[in-house]
Short mmCIF file of C-alpha atoms in Angstrom, two decimals:
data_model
loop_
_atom_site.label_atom_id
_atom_site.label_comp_id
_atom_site.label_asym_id
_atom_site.label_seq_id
_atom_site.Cartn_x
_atom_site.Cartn_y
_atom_site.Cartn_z
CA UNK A 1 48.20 93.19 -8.63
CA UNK A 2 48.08 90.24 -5.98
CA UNK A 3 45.35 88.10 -5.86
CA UNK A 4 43.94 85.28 -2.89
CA UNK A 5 41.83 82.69 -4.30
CA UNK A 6 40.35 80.46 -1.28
CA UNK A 7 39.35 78.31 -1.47
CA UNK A 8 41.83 76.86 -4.08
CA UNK A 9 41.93 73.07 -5.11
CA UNK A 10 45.40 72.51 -5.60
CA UNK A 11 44.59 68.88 -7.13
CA UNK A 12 42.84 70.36 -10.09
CA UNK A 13 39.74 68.05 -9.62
CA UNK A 14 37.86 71.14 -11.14
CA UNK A 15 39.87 72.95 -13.88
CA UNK A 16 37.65 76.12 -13.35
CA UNK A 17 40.13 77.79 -10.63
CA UNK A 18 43.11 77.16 -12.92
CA UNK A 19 41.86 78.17 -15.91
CA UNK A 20 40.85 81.26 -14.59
CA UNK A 21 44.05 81.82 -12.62
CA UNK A 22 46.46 80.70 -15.58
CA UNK A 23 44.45 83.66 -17.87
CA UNK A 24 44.83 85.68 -15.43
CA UNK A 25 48.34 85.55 -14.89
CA UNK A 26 48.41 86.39 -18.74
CA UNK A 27 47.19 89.85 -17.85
CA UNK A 28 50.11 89.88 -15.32
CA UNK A 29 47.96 89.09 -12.18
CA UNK A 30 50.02 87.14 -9.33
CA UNK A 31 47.64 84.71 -7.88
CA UNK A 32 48.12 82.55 -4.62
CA UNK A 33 45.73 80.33 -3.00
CA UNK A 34 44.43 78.37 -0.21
CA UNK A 35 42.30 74.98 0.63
CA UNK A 36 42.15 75.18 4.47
CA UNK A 37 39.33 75.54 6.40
CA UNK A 38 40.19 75.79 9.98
CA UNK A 39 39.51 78.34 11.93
CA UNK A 40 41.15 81.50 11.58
CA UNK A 41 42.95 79.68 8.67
CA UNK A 42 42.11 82.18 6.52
CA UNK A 43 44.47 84.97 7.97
CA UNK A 44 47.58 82.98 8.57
CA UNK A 45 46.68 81.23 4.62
CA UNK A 46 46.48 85.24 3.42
CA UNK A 47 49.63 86.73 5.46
CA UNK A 48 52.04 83.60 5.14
CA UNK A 49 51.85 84.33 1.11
CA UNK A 50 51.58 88.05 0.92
CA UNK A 51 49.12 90.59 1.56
CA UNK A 52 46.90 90.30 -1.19
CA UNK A 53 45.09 93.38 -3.17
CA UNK A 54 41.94 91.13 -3.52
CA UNK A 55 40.78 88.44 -1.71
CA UNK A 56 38.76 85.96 -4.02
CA UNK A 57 36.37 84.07 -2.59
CA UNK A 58 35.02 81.07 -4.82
CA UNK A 59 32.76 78.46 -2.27
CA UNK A 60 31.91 79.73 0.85
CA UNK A 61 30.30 76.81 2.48
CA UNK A 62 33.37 75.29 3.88
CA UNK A 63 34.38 78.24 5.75
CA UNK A 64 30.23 78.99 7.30
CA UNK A 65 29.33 74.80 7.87
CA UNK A 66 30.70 72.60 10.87
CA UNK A 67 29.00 69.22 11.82
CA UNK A 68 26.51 70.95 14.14
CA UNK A 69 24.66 73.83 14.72
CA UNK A 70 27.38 75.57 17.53
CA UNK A 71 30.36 74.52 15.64
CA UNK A 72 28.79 75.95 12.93
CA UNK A 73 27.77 79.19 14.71
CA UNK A 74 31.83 79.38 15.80
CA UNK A 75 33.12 78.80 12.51
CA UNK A 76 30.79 81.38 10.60
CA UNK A 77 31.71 84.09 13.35
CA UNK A 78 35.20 83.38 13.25
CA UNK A 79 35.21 83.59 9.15
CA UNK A 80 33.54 86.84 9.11
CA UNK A 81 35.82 88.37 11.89
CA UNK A 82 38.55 87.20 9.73
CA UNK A 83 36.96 89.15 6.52
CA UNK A 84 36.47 92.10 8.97
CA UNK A 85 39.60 92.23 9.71
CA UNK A 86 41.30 91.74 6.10
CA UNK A 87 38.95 94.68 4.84
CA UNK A 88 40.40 96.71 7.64
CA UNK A 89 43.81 96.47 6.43
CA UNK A 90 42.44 97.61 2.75
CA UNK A 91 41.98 93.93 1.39
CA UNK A 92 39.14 94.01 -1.48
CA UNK A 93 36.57 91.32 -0.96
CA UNK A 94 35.48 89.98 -4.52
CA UNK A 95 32.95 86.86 -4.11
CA UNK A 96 31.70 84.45 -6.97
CA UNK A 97 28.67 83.04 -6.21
CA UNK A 98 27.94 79.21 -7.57
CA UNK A 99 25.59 78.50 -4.99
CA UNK A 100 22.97 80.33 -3.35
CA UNK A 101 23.17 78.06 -0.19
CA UNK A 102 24.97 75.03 0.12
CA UNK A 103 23.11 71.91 -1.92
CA UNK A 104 22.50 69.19 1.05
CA UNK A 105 20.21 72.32 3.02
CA UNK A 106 22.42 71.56 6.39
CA UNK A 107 21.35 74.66 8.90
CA UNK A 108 19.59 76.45 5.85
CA UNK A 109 18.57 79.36 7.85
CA UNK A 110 21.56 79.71 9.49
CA UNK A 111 24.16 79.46 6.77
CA UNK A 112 21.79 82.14 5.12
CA UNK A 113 22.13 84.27 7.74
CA UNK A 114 26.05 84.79 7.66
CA UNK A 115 25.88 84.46 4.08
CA UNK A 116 23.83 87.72 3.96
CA UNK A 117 26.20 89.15 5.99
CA UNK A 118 29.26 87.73 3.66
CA UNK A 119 27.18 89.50 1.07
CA UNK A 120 27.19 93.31 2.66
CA UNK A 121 31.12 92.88 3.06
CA UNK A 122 31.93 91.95 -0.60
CA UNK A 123 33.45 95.02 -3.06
CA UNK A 124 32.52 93.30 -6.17
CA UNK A 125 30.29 90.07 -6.34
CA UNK A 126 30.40 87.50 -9.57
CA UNK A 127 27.91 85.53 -10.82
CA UNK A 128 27.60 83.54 -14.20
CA UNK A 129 24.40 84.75 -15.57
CA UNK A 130 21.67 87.58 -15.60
CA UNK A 131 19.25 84.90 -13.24
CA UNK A 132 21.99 84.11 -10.93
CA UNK A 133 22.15 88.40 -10.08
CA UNK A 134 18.30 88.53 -9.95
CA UNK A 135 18.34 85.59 -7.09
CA UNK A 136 21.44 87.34 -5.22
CA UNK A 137 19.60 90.74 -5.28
CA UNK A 138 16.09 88.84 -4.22
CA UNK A 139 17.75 86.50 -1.51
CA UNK A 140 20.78 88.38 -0.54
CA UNK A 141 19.33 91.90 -0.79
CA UNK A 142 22.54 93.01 -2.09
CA UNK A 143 22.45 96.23 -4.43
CA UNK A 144 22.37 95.10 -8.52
CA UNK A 145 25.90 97.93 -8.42
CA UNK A 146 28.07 95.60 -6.41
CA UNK A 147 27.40 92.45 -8.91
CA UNK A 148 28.73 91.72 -11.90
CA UNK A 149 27.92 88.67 -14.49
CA UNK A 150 30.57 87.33 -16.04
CA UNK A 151 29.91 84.00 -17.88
CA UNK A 152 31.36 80.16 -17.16
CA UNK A 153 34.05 79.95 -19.40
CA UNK A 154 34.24 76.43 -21.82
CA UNK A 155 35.96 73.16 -21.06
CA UNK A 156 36.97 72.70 -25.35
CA UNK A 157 40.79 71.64 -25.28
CA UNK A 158 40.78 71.26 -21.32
CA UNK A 159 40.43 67.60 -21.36
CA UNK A 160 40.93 64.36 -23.75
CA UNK A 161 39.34 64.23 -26.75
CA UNK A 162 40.37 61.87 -28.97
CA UNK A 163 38.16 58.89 -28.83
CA UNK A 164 35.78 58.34 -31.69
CA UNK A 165 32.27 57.90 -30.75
CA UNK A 166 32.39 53.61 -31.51
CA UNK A 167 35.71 53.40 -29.58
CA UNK A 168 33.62 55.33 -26.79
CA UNK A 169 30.80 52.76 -26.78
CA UNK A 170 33.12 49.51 -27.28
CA UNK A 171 35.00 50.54 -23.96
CA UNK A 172 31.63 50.82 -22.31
CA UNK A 173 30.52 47.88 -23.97
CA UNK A 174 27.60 49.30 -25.61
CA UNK A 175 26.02 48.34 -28.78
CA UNK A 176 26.30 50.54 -31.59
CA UNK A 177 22.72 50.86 -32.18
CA UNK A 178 21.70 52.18 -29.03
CA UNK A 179 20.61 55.84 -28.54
CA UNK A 180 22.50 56.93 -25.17
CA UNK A 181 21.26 58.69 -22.83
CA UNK A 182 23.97 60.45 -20.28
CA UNK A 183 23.59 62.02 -16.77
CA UNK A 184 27.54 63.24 -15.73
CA UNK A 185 27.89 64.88 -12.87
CA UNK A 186 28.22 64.56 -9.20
CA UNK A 187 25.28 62.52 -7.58
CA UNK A 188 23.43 64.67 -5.58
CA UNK A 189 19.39 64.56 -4.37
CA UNK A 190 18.82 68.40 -6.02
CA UNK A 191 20.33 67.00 -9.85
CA UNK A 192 16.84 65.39 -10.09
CA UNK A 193 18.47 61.61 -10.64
CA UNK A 194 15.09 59.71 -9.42
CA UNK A 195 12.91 61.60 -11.85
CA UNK A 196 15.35 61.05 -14.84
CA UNK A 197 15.04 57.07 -13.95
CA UNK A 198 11.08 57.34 -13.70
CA UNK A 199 11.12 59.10 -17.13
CA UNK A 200 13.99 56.75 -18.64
CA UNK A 201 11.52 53.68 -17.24
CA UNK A 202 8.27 55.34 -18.89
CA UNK A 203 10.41 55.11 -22.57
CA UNK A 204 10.44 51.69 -22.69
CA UNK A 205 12.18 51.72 -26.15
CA UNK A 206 14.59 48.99 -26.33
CA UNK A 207 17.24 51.08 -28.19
CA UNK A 208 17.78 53.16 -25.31
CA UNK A 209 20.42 52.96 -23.04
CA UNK A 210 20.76 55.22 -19.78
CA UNK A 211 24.47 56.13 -18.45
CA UNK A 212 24.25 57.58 -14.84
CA UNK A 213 28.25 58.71 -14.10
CA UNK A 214 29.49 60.32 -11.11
CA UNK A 215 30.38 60.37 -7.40
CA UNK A 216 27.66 60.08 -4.83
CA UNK A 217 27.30 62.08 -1.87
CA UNK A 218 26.48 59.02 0.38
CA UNK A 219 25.63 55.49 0.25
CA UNK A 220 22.06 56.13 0.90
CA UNK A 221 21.51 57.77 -2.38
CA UNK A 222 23.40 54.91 -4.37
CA UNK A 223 20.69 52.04 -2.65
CA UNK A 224 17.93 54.51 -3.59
CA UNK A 225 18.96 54.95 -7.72
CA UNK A 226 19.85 51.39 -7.47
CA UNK A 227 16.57 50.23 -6.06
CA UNK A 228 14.78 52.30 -9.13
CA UNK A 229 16.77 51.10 -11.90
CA UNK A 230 17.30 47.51 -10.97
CA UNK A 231 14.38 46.18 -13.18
CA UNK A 232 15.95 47.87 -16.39
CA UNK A 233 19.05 46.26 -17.60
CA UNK A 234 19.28 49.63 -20.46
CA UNK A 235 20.42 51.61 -17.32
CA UNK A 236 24.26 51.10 -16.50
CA UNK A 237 25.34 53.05 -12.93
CA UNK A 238 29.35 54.48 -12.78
CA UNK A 239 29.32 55.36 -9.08
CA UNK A 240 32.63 56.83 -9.13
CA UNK A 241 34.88 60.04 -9.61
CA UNK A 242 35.71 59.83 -13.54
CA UNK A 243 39.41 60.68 -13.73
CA UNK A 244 40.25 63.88 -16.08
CA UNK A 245 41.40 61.11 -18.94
CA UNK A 246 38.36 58.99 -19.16
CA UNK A 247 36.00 62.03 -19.47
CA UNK A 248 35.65 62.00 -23.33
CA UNK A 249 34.60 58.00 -22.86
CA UNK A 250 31.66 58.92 -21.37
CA UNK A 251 30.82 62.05 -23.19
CA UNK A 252 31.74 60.44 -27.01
CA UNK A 253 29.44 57.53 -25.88
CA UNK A 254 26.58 59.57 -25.43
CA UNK A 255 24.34 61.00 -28.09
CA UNK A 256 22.56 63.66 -25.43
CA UNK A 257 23.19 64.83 -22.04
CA UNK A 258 20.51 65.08 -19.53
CA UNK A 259 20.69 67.12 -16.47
CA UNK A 260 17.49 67.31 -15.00
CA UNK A 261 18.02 69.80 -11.93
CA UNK A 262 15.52 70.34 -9.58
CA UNK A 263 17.22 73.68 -8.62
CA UNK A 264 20.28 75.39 -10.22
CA UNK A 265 22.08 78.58 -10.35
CA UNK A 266 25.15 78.08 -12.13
CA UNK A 267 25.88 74.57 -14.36
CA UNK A 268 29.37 73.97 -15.13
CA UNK A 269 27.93 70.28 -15.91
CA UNK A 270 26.25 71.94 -19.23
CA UNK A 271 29.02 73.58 -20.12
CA UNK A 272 30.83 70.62 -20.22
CA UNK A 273 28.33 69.16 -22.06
CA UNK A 274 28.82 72.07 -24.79
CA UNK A 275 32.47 71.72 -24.99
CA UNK A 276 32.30 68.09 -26.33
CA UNK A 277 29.56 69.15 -28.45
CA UNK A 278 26.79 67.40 -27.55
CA UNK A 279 22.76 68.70 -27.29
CA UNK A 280 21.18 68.66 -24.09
CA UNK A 281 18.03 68.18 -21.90
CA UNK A 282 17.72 70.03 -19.26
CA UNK A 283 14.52 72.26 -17.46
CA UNK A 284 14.02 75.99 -18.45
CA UNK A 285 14.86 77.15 -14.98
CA UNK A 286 17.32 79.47 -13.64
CA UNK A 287 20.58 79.89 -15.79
CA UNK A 288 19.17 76.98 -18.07
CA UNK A 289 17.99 78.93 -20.60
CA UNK A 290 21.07 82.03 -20.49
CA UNK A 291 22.94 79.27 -21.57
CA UNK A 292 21.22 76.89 -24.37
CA UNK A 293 18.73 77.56 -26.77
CA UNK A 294 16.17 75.90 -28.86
CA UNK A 295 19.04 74.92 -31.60
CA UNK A 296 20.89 72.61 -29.10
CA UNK A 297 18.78 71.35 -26.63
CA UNK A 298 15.90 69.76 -25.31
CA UNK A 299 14.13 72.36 -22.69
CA UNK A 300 11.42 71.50 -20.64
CA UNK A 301 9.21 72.97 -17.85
CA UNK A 302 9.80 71.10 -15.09
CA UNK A 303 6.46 71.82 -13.27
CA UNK A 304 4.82 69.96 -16.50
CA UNK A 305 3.47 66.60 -15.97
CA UNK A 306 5.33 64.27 -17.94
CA UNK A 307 7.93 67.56 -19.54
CA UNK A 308 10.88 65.67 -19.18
CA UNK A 309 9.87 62.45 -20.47
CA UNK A 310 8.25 64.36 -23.32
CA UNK A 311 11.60 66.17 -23.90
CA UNK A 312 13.59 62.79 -24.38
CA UNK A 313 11.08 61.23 -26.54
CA UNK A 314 12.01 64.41 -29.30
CA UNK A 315 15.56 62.59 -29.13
CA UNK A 316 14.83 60.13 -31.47
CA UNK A 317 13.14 62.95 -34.26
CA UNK A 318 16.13 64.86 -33.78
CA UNK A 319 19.67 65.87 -35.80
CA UNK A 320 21.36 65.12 -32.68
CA UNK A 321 24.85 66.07 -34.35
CA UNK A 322 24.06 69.10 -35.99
CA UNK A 323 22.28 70.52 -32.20
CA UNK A 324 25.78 69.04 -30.76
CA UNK A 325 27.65 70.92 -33.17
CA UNK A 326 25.60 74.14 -32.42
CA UNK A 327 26.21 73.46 -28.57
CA UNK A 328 29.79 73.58 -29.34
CA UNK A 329 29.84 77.02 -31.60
CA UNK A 330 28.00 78.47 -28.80
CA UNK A 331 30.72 77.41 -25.78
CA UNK A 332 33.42 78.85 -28.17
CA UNK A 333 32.21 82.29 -27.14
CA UNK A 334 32.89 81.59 -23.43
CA UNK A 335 36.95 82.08 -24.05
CA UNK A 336 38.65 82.05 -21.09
CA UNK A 337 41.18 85.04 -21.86
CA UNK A 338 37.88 86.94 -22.03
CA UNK A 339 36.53 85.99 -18.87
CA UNK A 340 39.91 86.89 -16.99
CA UNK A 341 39.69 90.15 -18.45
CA UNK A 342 36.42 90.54 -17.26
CA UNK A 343 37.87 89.59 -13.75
CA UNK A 344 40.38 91.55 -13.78
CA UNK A 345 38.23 94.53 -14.75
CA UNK A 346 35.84 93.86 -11.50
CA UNK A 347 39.54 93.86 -9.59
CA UNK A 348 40.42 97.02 -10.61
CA UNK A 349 37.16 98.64 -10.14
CA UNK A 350 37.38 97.40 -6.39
CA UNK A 351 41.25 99.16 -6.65
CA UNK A 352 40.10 102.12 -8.21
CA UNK A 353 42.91 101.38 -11.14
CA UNK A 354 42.78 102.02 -14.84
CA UNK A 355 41.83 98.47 -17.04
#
């Protein structure tokens, strides 16, 4: 069986594609793949490798979004003529959904326009959790047959983790006293950043410290989070892409993750979280609550005055190791050999073969 990921990050920036692709080539599946965007990049990506069985679509923003509104009309024509024409030659169309639309809202209507269509052409469709197929039938008005949920597999073992908790905090310079409080992630307007600062301010417990760790979007976001935090020294920024290595710094550090979405489908963020064992706060809203329960984290409702505030203040009550440890028991059942036979079992129903 040949497979097409696209598109495929050949830097590894996010293990996800190669951990799915390595346990997949376990079960004996070839897989190829492709990062260009261009125009009609997709046929000469597919045909210059092989022709595939399936086609595996991953993010489909890239290949729908140009700078402005006609480029973005020709691009999102020319991708689905592409498909069209794959599907005509007997290519399967499998899609994972992450996002229901892309994040920064450029051309909404638009991008959901072609994206319905994307959805009417796809076989098989993936997504990571029973809310995540509720949305796609709702949104995309795509039949509950054609999708399949198969879960985010873990992150335990796929990065560094051999820093003890006071190495973590020495490197950071952090005192050893101090409860920490981590947001990891890419910094984004949706991942609720402002509100987490407003909540961390509203504390005011001097054993408190605040890590905010990622790579912004734009500049304009940085000034803003900067302008909000620059009164509280507890609140250290790390406006940068954290190298694969230096991961289990920031996560050994911390004694709870927050990720206060505003909006989410799928979190690979909490699963992270859950591979280095730690609890987490985060709103009970979309996949939130698929994922973690009571005995790890912190849940809030997010249309509750004060809810996430509230949530961080049960920190300091809190067995914060033994809800890490539970965190981690329950990403242990998110094996990636499992998921790729899950995959594999969507690819062959698109094939018609025996699993």
């Amino acid at each position: 069986m040949k497979v097409f990921f696209i598109p495929y990050d050949r830097e590894g920036n996010n293990p996800y594609q190669n951990l799915l692709l390595n346990h997949l080539q376990d079960l004996g599946v070839k897989v190829e793949g492709s990062g260009t965007y261009r125009i009609f990049s997709l046929l000469r990506s597919t045909f210059s490798h092989w022709k595939p069985d399936i086609l595996h679509l991953h993010w489909h923003h890239p290949f729908l979004l140009g700078s402005n509104i006609t480029k973005t009309i020709i691009k999102s024509v020319s991708f689905i003529a592409e498909l069209l024409i794959l599907k005509l030659v007997e290519v399967k169309i499998v899609w994972t959904v992450h996002n229901i639309v892309s994040h920064e809202g450029k051309f909404e209507s638009l991008e959901l326009f072609f994206t319905k269509l994307l959805a009417k052409m796809c076989n098989k469709i993936i997504v990571h959790s029973p809310s995540a197929k509720r949305e796609i039938v709702k949104i995309y008005r795509a039949s509950e047959s054609l999708i399949k949920v198969i879960p985010h597999g873990n992150y335990i073992n796929c990065y560094r983790n051999v820093i003890s908790k006071a190495q973590a905090k020495n490197k950071l310079q952090l005192k050893a006293e101090k409860i920490i409080f981590l947001y990891f992630g890419l910094i984004r307007p949706y991942k609720g950043i402002s509100e987490l600062i407003q909540a961390f301010n509203k504390l005011n417990y001097s054993r408190t410290r605040l890590l905010i760790v990622g790579k912004p979007i734009n500049n304009e976001i940085v000034h803003d989070i900067l302008k909000k935090c620059e009164e509280n020294e507890n609140i250290k920024t790390f406006f940068e892409f954290i190298p694969d290595d230096e991961i289990q710094i920031y996560m050994n550090a911390a004694d709870v993750v927050v990720l206060p979405y505003r909006d989410i489908l799928t979190s690979g963020a909490i699963i992270l979280a859950m591979s280095f064992g730690k609890p987490v706060i985060a709103p009970a809203i979309g996949c939130i609550p698929e994922t973690l329960d009571i005995e790890g984290s912190f849940l809030y409702e997010p249309s509750e005055k004060d809810g996430l505030i509230k949530a961080m203040r049960q920190v300091f009550n809190a067995d914060l190791i033994k809800m890490g440890n539970h965190n981690f028991e329950l990403a242990k059942q998110f094996r990636w050999g499992k998921i790729a036979k899950k995959t594999y079992e969507v690819y062959c129903d698109c094939l018609k073969r025996k699993k």
